[in-house]
Coordinates of C-alpha atoms and ligand atoms in Angstrom, one line a residue:
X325 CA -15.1 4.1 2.4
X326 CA -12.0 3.1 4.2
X327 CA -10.6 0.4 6.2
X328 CA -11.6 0.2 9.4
X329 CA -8.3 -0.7 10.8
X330 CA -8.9 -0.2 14.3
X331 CA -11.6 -3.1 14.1
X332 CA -9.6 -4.9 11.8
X333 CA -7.6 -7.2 14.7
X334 CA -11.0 -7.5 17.0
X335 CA -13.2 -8.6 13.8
X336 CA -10.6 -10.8 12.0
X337 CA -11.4 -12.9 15.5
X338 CA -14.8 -13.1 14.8
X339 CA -14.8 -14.0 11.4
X340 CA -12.1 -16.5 12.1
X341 CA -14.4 -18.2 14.5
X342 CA -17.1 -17.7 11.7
X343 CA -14.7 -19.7 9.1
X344 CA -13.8 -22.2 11.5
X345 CA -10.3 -21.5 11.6
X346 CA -8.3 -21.6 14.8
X347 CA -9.8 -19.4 17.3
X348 CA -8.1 -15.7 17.2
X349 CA -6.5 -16.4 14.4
X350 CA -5.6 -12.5 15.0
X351 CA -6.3 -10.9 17.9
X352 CA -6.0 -7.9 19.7
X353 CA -2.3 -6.4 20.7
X354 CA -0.8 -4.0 22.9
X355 CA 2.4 -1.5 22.6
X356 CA 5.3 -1.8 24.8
X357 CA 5.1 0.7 27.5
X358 CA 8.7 1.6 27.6
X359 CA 9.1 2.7 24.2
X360 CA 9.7 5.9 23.9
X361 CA 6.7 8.3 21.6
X362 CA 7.8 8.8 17.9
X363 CA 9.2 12.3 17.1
X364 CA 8.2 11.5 13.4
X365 CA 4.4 11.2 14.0
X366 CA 4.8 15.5 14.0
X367 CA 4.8 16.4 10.4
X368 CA 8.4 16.4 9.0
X369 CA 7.9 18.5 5.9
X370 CA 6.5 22.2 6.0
X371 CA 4.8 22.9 3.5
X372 CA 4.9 26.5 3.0
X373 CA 1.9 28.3 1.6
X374 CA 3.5 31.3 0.8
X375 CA 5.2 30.6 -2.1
X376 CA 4.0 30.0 -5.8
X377 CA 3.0 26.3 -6.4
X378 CA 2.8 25.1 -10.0
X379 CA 1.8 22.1 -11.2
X380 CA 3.7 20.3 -14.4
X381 CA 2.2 21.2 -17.8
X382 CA -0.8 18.7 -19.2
X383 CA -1.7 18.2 -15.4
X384 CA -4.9 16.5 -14.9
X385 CA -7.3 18.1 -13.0
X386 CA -10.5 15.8 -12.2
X387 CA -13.0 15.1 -10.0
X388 CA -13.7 10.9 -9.0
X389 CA -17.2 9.1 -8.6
X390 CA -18.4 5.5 -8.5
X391 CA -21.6 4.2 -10.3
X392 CA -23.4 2.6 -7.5
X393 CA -22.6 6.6 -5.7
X394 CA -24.3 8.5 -8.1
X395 CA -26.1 6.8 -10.7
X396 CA -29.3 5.6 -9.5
X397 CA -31.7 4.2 -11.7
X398 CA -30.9 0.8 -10.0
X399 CA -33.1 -1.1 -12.5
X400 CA -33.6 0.9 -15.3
X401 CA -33.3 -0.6 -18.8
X402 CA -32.5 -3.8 -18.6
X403 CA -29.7 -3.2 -15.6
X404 CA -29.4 -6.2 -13.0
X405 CA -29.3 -6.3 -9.7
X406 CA -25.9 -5.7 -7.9
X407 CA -24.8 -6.9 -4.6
X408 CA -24.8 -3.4 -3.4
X409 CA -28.7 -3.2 -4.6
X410 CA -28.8 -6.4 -2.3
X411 CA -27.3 -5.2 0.6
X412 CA -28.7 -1.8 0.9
X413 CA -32.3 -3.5 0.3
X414 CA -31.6 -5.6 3.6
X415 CA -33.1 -3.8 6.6
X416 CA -30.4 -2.5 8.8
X417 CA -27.3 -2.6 6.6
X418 CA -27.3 1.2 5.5
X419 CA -27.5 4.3 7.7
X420 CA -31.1 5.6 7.9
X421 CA -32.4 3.0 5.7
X422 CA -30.9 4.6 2.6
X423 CA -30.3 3.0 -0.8
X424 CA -28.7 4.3 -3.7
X425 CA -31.9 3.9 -5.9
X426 CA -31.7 7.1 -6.9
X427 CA -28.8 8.6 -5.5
X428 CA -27.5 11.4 -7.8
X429 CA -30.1 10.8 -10.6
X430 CA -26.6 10.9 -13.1
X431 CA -28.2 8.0 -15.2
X432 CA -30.2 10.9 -16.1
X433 CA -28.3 13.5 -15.3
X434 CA -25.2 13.4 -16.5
X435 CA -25.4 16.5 -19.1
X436 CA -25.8 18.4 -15.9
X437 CA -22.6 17.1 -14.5
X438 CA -20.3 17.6 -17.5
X439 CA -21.5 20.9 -17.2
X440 CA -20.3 21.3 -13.7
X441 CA -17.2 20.0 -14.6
X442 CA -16.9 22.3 -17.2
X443 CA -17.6 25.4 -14.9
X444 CA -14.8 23.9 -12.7
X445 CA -12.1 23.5 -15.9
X446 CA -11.7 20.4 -15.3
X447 CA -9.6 18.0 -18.0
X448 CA -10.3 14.6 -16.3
X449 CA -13.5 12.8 -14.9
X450 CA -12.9 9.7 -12.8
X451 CA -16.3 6.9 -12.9
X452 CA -16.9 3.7 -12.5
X453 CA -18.9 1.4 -15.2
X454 CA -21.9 -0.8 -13.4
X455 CA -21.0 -4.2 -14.1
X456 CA -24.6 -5.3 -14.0
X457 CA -25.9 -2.0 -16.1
X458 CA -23.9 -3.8 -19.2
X459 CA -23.7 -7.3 -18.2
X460 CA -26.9 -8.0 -16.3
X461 CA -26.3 -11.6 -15.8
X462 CA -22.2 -11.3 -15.0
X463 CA -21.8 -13.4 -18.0
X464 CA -22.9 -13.6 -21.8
X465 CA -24.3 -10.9 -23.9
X466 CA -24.4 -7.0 -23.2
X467 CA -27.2 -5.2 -22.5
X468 CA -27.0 -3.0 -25.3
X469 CA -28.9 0.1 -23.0
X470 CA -26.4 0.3 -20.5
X471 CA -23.5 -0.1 -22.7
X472 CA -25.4 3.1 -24.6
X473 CA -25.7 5.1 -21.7
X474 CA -21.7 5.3 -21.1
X475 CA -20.9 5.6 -24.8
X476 CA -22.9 8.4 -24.5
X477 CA -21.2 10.0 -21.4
X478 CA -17.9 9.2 -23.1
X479 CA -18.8 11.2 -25.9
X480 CA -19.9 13.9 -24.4
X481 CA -16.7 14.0 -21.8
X482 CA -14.7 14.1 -25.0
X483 CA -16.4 16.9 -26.7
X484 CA -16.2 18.8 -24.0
X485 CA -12.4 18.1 -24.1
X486 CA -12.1 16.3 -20.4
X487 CA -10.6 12.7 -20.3
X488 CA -12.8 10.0 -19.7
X489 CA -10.7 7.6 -16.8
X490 CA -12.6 4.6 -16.2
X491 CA -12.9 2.3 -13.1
X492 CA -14.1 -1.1 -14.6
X493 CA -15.2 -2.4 -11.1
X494 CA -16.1 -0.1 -8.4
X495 CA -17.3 -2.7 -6.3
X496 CA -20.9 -3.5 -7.4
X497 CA -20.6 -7.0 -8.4
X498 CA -23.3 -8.7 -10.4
X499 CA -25.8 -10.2 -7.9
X500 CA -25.7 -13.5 -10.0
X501 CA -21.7 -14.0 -9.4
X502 CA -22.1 -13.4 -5.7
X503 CA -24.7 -16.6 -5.8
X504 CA -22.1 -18.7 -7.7
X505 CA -19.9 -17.6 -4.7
X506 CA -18.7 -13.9 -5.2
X507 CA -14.8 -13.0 -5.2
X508 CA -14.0 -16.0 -3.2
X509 CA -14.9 -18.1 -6.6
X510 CA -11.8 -18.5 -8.4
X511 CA -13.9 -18.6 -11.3
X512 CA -14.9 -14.7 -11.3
X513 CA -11.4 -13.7 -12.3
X514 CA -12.8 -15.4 -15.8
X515 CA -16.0 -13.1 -15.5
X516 CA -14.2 -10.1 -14.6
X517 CA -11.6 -10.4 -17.5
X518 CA -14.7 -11.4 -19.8
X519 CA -16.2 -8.6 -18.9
X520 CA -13.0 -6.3 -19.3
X521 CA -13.0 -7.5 -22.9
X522 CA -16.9 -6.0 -24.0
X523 CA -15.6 -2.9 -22.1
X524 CA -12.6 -2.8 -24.3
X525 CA -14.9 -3.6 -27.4
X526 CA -17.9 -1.2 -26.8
X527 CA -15.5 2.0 -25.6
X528 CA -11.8 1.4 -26.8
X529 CA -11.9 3.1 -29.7
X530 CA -12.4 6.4 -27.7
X531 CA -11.3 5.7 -23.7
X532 CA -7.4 5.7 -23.4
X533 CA -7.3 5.4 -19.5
X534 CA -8.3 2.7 -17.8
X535 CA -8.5 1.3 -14.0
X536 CA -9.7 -2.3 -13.3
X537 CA -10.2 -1.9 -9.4
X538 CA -11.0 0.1 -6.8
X539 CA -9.3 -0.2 -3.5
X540 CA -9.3 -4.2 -3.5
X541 CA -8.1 -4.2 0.1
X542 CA -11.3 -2.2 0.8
X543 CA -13.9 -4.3 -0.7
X544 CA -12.4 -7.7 -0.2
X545 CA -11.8 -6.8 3.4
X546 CA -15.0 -5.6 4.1
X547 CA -17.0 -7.5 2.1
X548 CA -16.2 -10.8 3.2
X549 CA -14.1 -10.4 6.3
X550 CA -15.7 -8.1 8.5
X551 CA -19.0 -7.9 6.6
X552 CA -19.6 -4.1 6.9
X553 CA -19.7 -3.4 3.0
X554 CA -21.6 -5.7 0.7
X555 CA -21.7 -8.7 0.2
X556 CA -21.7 -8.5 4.1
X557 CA -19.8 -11.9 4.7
X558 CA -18.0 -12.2 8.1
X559 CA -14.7 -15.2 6.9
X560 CA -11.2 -14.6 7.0
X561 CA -10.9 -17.6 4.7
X562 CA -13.7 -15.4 2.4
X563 CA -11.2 -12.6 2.6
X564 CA -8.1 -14.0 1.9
X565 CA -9.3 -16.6 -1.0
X566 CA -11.0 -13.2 -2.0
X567 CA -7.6 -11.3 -2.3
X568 CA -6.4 -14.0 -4.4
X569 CA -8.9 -14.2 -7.1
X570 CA -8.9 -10.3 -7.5
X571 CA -4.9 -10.8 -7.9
X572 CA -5.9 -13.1 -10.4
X573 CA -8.4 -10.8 -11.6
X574 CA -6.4 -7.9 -12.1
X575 CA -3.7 -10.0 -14.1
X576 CA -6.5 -11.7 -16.5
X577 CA -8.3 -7.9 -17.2
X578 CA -4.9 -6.5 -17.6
X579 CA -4.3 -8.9 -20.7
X580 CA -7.8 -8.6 -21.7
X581 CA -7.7 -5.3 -22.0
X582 CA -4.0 -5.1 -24.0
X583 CA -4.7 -8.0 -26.0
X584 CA -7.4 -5.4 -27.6
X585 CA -6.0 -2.1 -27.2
X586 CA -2.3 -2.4 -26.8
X587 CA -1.8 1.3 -26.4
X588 CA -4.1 1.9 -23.6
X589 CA -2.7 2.6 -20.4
X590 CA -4.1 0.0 -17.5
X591 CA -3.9 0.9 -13.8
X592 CA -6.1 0.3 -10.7
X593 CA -6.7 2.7 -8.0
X594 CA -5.3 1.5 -4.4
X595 CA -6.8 2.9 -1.3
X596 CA -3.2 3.8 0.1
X597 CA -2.0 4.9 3.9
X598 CA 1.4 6.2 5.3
X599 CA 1.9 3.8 7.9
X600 CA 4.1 5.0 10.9
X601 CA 5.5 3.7 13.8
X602 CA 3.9 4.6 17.0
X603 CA 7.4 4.5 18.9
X604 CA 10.7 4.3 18.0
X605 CA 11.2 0.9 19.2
X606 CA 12.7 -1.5 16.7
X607 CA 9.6 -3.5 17.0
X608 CA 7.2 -0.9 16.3
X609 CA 9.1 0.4 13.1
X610 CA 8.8 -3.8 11.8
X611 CA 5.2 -3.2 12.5
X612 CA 5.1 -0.4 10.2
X613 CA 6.8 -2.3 7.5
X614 CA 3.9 -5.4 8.1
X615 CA 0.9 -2.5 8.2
X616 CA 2.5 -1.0 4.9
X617 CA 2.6 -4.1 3.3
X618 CA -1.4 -5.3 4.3
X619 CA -2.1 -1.5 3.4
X620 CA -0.7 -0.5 0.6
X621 CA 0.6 -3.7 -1.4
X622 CA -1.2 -6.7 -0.6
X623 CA -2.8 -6.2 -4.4
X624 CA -0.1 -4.1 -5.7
X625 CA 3.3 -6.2 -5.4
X626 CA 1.6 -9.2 -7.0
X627 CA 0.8 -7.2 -10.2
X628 CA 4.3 -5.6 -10.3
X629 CA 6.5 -8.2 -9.1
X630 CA 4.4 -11.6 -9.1
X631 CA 4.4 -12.0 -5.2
X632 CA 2.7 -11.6 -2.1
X633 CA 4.3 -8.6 0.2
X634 CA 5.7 -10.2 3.3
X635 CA 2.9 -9.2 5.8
X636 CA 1.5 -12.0 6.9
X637 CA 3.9 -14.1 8.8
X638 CA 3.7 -17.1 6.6
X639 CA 1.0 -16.9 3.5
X640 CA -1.5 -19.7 4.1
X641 CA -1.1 -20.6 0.4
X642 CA -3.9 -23.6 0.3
X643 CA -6.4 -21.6 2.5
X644 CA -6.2 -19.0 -0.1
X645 CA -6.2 -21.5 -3.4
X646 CA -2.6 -20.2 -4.5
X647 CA -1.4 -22.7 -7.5
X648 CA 1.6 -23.0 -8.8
X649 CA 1.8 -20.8 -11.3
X650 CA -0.7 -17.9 -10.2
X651 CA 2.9 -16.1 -9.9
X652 CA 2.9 -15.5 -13.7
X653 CA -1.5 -15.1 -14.3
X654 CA -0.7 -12.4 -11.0
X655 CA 1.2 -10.4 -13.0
X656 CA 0.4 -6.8 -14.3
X657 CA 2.9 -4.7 -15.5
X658 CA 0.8 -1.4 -14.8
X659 CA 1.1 1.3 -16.5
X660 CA 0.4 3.7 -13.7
X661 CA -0.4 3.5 -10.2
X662 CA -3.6 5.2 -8.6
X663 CA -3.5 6.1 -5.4
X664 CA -6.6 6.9 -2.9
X665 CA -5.5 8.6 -0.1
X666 CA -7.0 10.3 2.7
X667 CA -5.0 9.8 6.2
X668 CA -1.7 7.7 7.5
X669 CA -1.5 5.0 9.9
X670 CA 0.0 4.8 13.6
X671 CA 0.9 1.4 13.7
X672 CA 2.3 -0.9 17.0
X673 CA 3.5 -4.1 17.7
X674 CA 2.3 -6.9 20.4
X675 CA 4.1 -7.8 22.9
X676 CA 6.8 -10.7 22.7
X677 CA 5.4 -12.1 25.2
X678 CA 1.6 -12.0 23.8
X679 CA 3.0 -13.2 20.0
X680 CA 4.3 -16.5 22.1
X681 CA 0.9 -16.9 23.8
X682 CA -1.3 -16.1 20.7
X683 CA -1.0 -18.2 17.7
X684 CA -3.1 -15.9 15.9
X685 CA -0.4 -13.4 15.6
X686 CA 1.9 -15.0 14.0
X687 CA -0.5 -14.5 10.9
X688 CA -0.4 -10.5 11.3
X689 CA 1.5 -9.4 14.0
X690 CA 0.6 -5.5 13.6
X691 CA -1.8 -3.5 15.2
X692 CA -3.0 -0.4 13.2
X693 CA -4.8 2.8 14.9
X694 CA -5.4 6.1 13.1
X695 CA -3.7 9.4 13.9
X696 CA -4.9 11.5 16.3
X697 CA -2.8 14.6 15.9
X698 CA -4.3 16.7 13.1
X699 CA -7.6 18.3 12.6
X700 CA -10.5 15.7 11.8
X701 CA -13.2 16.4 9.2
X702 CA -16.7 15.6 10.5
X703 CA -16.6 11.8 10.0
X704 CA -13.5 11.8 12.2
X705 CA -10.7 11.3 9.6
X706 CA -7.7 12.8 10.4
X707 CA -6.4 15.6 8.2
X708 CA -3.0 14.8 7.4
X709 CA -1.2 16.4 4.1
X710 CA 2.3 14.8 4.9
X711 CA 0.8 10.9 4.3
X712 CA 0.1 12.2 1.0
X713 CA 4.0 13.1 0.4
X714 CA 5.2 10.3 2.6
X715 CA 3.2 7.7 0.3
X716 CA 3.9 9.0 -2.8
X717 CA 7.3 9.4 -2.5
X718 CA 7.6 6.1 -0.8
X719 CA 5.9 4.7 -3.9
X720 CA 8.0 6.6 -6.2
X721 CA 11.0 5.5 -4.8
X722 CA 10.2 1.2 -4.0
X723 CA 8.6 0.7 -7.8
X724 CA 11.5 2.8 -9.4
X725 CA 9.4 6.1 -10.6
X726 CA 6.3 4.3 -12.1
X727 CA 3.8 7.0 -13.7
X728 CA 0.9 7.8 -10.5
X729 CA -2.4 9.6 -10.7
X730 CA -4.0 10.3 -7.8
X731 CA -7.1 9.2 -8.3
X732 CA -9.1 10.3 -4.7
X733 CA -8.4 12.5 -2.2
X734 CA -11.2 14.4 0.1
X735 CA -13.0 15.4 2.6
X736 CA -16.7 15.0 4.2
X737 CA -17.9 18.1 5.8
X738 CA -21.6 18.7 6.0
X739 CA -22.2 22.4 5.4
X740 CA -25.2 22.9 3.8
X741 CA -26.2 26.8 1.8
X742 CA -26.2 29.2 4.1
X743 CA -28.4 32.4 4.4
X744 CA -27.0 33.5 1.2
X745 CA -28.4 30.4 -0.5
X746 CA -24.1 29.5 -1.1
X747 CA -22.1 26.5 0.3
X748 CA -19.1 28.0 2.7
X749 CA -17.4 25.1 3.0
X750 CA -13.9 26.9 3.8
X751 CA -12.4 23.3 5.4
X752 CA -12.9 21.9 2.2
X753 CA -10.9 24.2 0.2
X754 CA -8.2 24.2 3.3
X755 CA -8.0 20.6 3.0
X756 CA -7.2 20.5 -1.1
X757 CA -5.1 23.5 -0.7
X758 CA -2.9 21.1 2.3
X759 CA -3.0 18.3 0.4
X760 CA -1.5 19.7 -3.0
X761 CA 1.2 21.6 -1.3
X762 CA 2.2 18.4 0.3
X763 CA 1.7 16.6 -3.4
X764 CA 3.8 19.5 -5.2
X765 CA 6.3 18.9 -2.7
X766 CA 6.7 15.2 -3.8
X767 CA 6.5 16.2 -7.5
X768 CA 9.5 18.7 -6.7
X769 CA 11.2 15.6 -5.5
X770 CA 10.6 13.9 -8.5
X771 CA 8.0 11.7 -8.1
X772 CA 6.1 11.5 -11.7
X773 CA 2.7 12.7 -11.0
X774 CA -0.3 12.7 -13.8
X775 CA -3.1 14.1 -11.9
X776 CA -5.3 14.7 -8.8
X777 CA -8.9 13.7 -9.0
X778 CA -11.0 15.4 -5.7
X779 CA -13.2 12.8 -4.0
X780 CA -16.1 14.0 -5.1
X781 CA -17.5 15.9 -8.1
X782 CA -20.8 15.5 -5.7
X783 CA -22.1 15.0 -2.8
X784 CA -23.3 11.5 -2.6
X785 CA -23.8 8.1 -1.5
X786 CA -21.6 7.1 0.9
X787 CA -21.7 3.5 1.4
X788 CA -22.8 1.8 4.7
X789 CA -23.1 5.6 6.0
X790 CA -25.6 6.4 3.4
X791 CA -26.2 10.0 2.5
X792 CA -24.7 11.2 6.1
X793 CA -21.5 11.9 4.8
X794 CA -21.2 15.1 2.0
X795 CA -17.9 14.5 0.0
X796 CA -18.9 16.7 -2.8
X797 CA -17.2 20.2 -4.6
X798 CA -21.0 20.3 -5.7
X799 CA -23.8 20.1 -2.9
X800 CA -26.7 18.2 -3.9
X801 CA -30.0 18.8 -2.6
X802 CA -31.4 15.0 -2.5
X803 CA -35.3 15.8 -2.7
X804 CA -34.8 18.2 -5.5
X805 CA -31.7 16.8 -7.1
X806 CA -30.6 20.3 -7.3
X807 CA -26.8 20.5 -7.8
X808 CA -24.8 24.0 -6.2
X809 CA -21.3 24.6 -6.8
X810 CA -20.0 25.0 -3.6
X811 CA -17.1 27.4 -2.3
X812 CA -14.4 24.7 -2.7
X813 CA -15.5 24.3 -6.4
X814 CA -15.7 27.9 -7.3
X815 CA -11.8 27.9 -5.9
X816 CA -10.7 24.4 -7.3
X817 CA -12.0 26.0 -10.9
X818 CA -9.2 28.7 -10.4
X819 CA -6.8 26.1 -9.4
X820 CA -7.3 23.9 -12.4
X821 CA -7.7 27.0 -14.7
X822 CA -4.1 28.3 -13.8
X823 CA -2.4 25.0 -13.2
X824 CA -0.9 26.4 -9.6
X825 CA -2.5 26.5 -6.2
X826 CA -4.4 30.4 -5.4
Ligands
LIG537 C1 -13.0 5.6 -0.9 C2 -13.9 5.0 -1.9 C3 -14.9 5.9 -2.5 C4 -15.5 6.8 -1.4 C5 -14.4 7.5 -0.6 C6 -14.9 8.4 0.5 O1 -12.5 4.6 0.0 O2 -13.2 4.4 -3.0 O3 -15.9 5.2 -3.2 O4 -16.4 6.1 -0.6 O5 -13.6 6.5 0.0

């Protein structure tokens, strides 16, 4: 689940009432109407689809999932309760009333999965470890069943030769830390790099790859800002005290995890966006530099350079606890960067006249839209190949050739077996096949590219939208838990077989 940037502006008001800060601390802004429509928003690179597109040798080919997505089994075996288990058990937060309580069944099913993978040749498997399955309480001792039930999966995942890359926090905090005040706390970057360290101890000897977030900018910002993921808190000061501590957190987990196994390699997965300027105007192309920075390294600059990206006008360093030397416990020298991406940005700037009038932006004078050029998949994301190359070279270029995996990119269209009892879900494969060309094309530029992981392995559980929303190469039939390989797996196997888009 993504950013919901067009809200972003119109709910930051609200929670800043909620927070008590100055009233429209952000608020809404317009675009100059003189300025002339950007040429660029066109894509600039054609990507042709004639030619023979090889990948570089030892590629990873993978799919991605998250625990609370699939695993169900919510409290099985000693697991605790998560916020996510909160949330969705609070009428009117999910889609139809759905909760991932069962989801995908993959606490039991997981043999099943690696088997899919295996039909698909695929060499890497992107999940996430349940905080609360192996550390009910968020603190103190493991709950040997849980910490079983991925040794297990990492086991099997190496015998049948695919990597294991783990997410340590996929979002489902421990209900018990949310109580003692969630990722606001300052005190949960000492849980989360606690926990990091039994990860370390129970699989270390056998996982190599490791990510300690998922998209912070996703979870922090909807979690405690505009309250549409869980914990379902509506405070900018929640979101930006939040931002801090997972800053923190990602530097303490980071040396956790090194202090124990110093030749693992430590990343986290960033949900990432080309941001573009909606007009050529001077102003507009600033505001694409400020939307870049919120986007893409609000959690990423502080681990690789031990400061906050300029993006807000001035950082309101008590509001969000900053001491004096949180520049050094910041720091993460990552050994790769993940990226998530699915579309770019259009961003805009308010008017002079409006930043005068409004204190609020001064804060975050940038208002962000999505495109509205391309094809949309059928929960209205815009299909957009070129943000892929425009990020990753972008990224590339500003952290001087760092080591990326792209750890999710995908699409939700809902086609279900057709007469034929088989999944024609011909946009899907059109989608990856876009994407990669645009991602060979960056590689060819010399961007230093590990791996693509497809969001998803399965359909699933998609967050606040519940099970409306089928991500998956692999359709799942909920009641039955049946698992079909759709058309888009069948061809992603022959991709990952020969290396080189078919
Ligand atoms: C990403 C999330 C992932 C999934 C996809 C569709 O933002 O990381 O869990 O929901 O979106």
């Amino acid at each position: 689940m993504r950013l919901s940037r067009r809200e972003f502006v119109e709910s930051a008001v609200a929670a800043g009432i909620a927070a008590a800060l100055p009233a429209g601390l952000f608020s809404a802004c317009s675009v100059s109407s003189n300025a002339r429509a950007n040429p660029a928003l066109q894509p600039k690179v054609q990507f042709d689809a004639s030619s023979r597109i090889e990948f570089p040798k030892n590629f990873f080919w993978g799919t991605s999932t998250a625990a609370y997505q699939i695993e169900g089994a919510w409290r099985a075996d000693g697991k605790g309760e998560s916020i996510w288990d909160r949330f969705a058990h609070t009428s009117g937060k999910i889609k139809n009333g759905d909760s991932a309580d069962v989801a995908c069944d993959c606490y039991h099913r997981w043999r099943e999965d690696i088997a899919l993978m295996r039909a698909m040749n695929l060499n890497s498997y992107r999940f996430s470890v349940s905080w609360p399955r192996v550390q009910p309480s968020g603190s103190g001792p493991a709950n040997s069943k849980g910490v079983d039930y991925y040794s297990r999966l990492v086991d099997a995942l190496l015998e049948a030769r695919i990597r294991p890359f783990v997410t340590l926090y996929h979002w489902d905090l421990p209900q018990v830390l949310e109580d003692a005040g969630g990722w606001p706390n300052r005190d949960t970057a000492s849980r989360f790099a606690d926990y990091v360290e039994l990860m370390a101890r129970s699989l270390g000897d056998r996982v190599s790859d490791w990510m300690l977030f998922n998209e912070p900018l996703a979870f922090t910002y909807q979690g405690y800002l505009d309250g549409t993921h869980a914990p379902g808190r509506n405070s900018v000061l929640d979101f930006l005290r939040a931002s801090h501590t997972v800053n923190l957190a990602q530097g303490a987990g980071f040396r956790a995890l090194k202090a124990l196994q110093s030749s693992a390699r430590v990343g986290s997965a960033f949900s990432m966006s080309a941001c573009e300027p909606a007009t050529t105007s001077e102003q507009d192309k600033r505001a694409a530099e400020r939307a870049h920075a919120i986007t893409n390294l609000w959690f990423l600059e502080p681990a690789l350079k031990g400061r906050y990206p300029e993006a807000l006008a001035f950082l309101p360093e008590a509001a969000m606890g900053i001491k004096s030397d949180d520049v050094d416990k910041m720091r993460a020298p990552l050994d790769f960067i993940g990226i998530n991406l699915y579309y770019r940005t259009i961003a805009s700037a308010p008017r002079a006249t409006e930043r005068l009038a409004h204190l609020q932006e001064w804060l975050l004078p940038v208002k962000m839209a999505p495109g509205g050029q391309g094809p949309k998949t059928d929960n209205r994301w815009e299909v957009w190949p070129q943000a892929l190359y425009d990020m990753v070279t972008r990224i590339s270029r500003d952290f001087n050739r760092p080591q990326l995996e792209i750890t999710e990119s995908g699409c939700a269209y809902n086609d279900g077996p057709g007469a034929d009892g088989v999944i024609h879900d011909a946009r899907r494969i059109e989608y990856h096949r876009q994407y990669l060309q645009a991602l060979a094309h960056a590689i060819a530029d010399g961007a230093d590219v590990r791996g693509y992981h497809a969001w998803s392995l399965l359909d699933n559980f998609e967050w606040a939208e519940g099970f409306s929303q089928r991500f998956g190469l692999a359709y799942v039939d909920f009641k039955t838990q049946q698992r079909t390989i759709k058309d888009s797996g069948r061809w992603y196997a022959k991709v990952a077989a020969e290396n080189r888009l078919v």
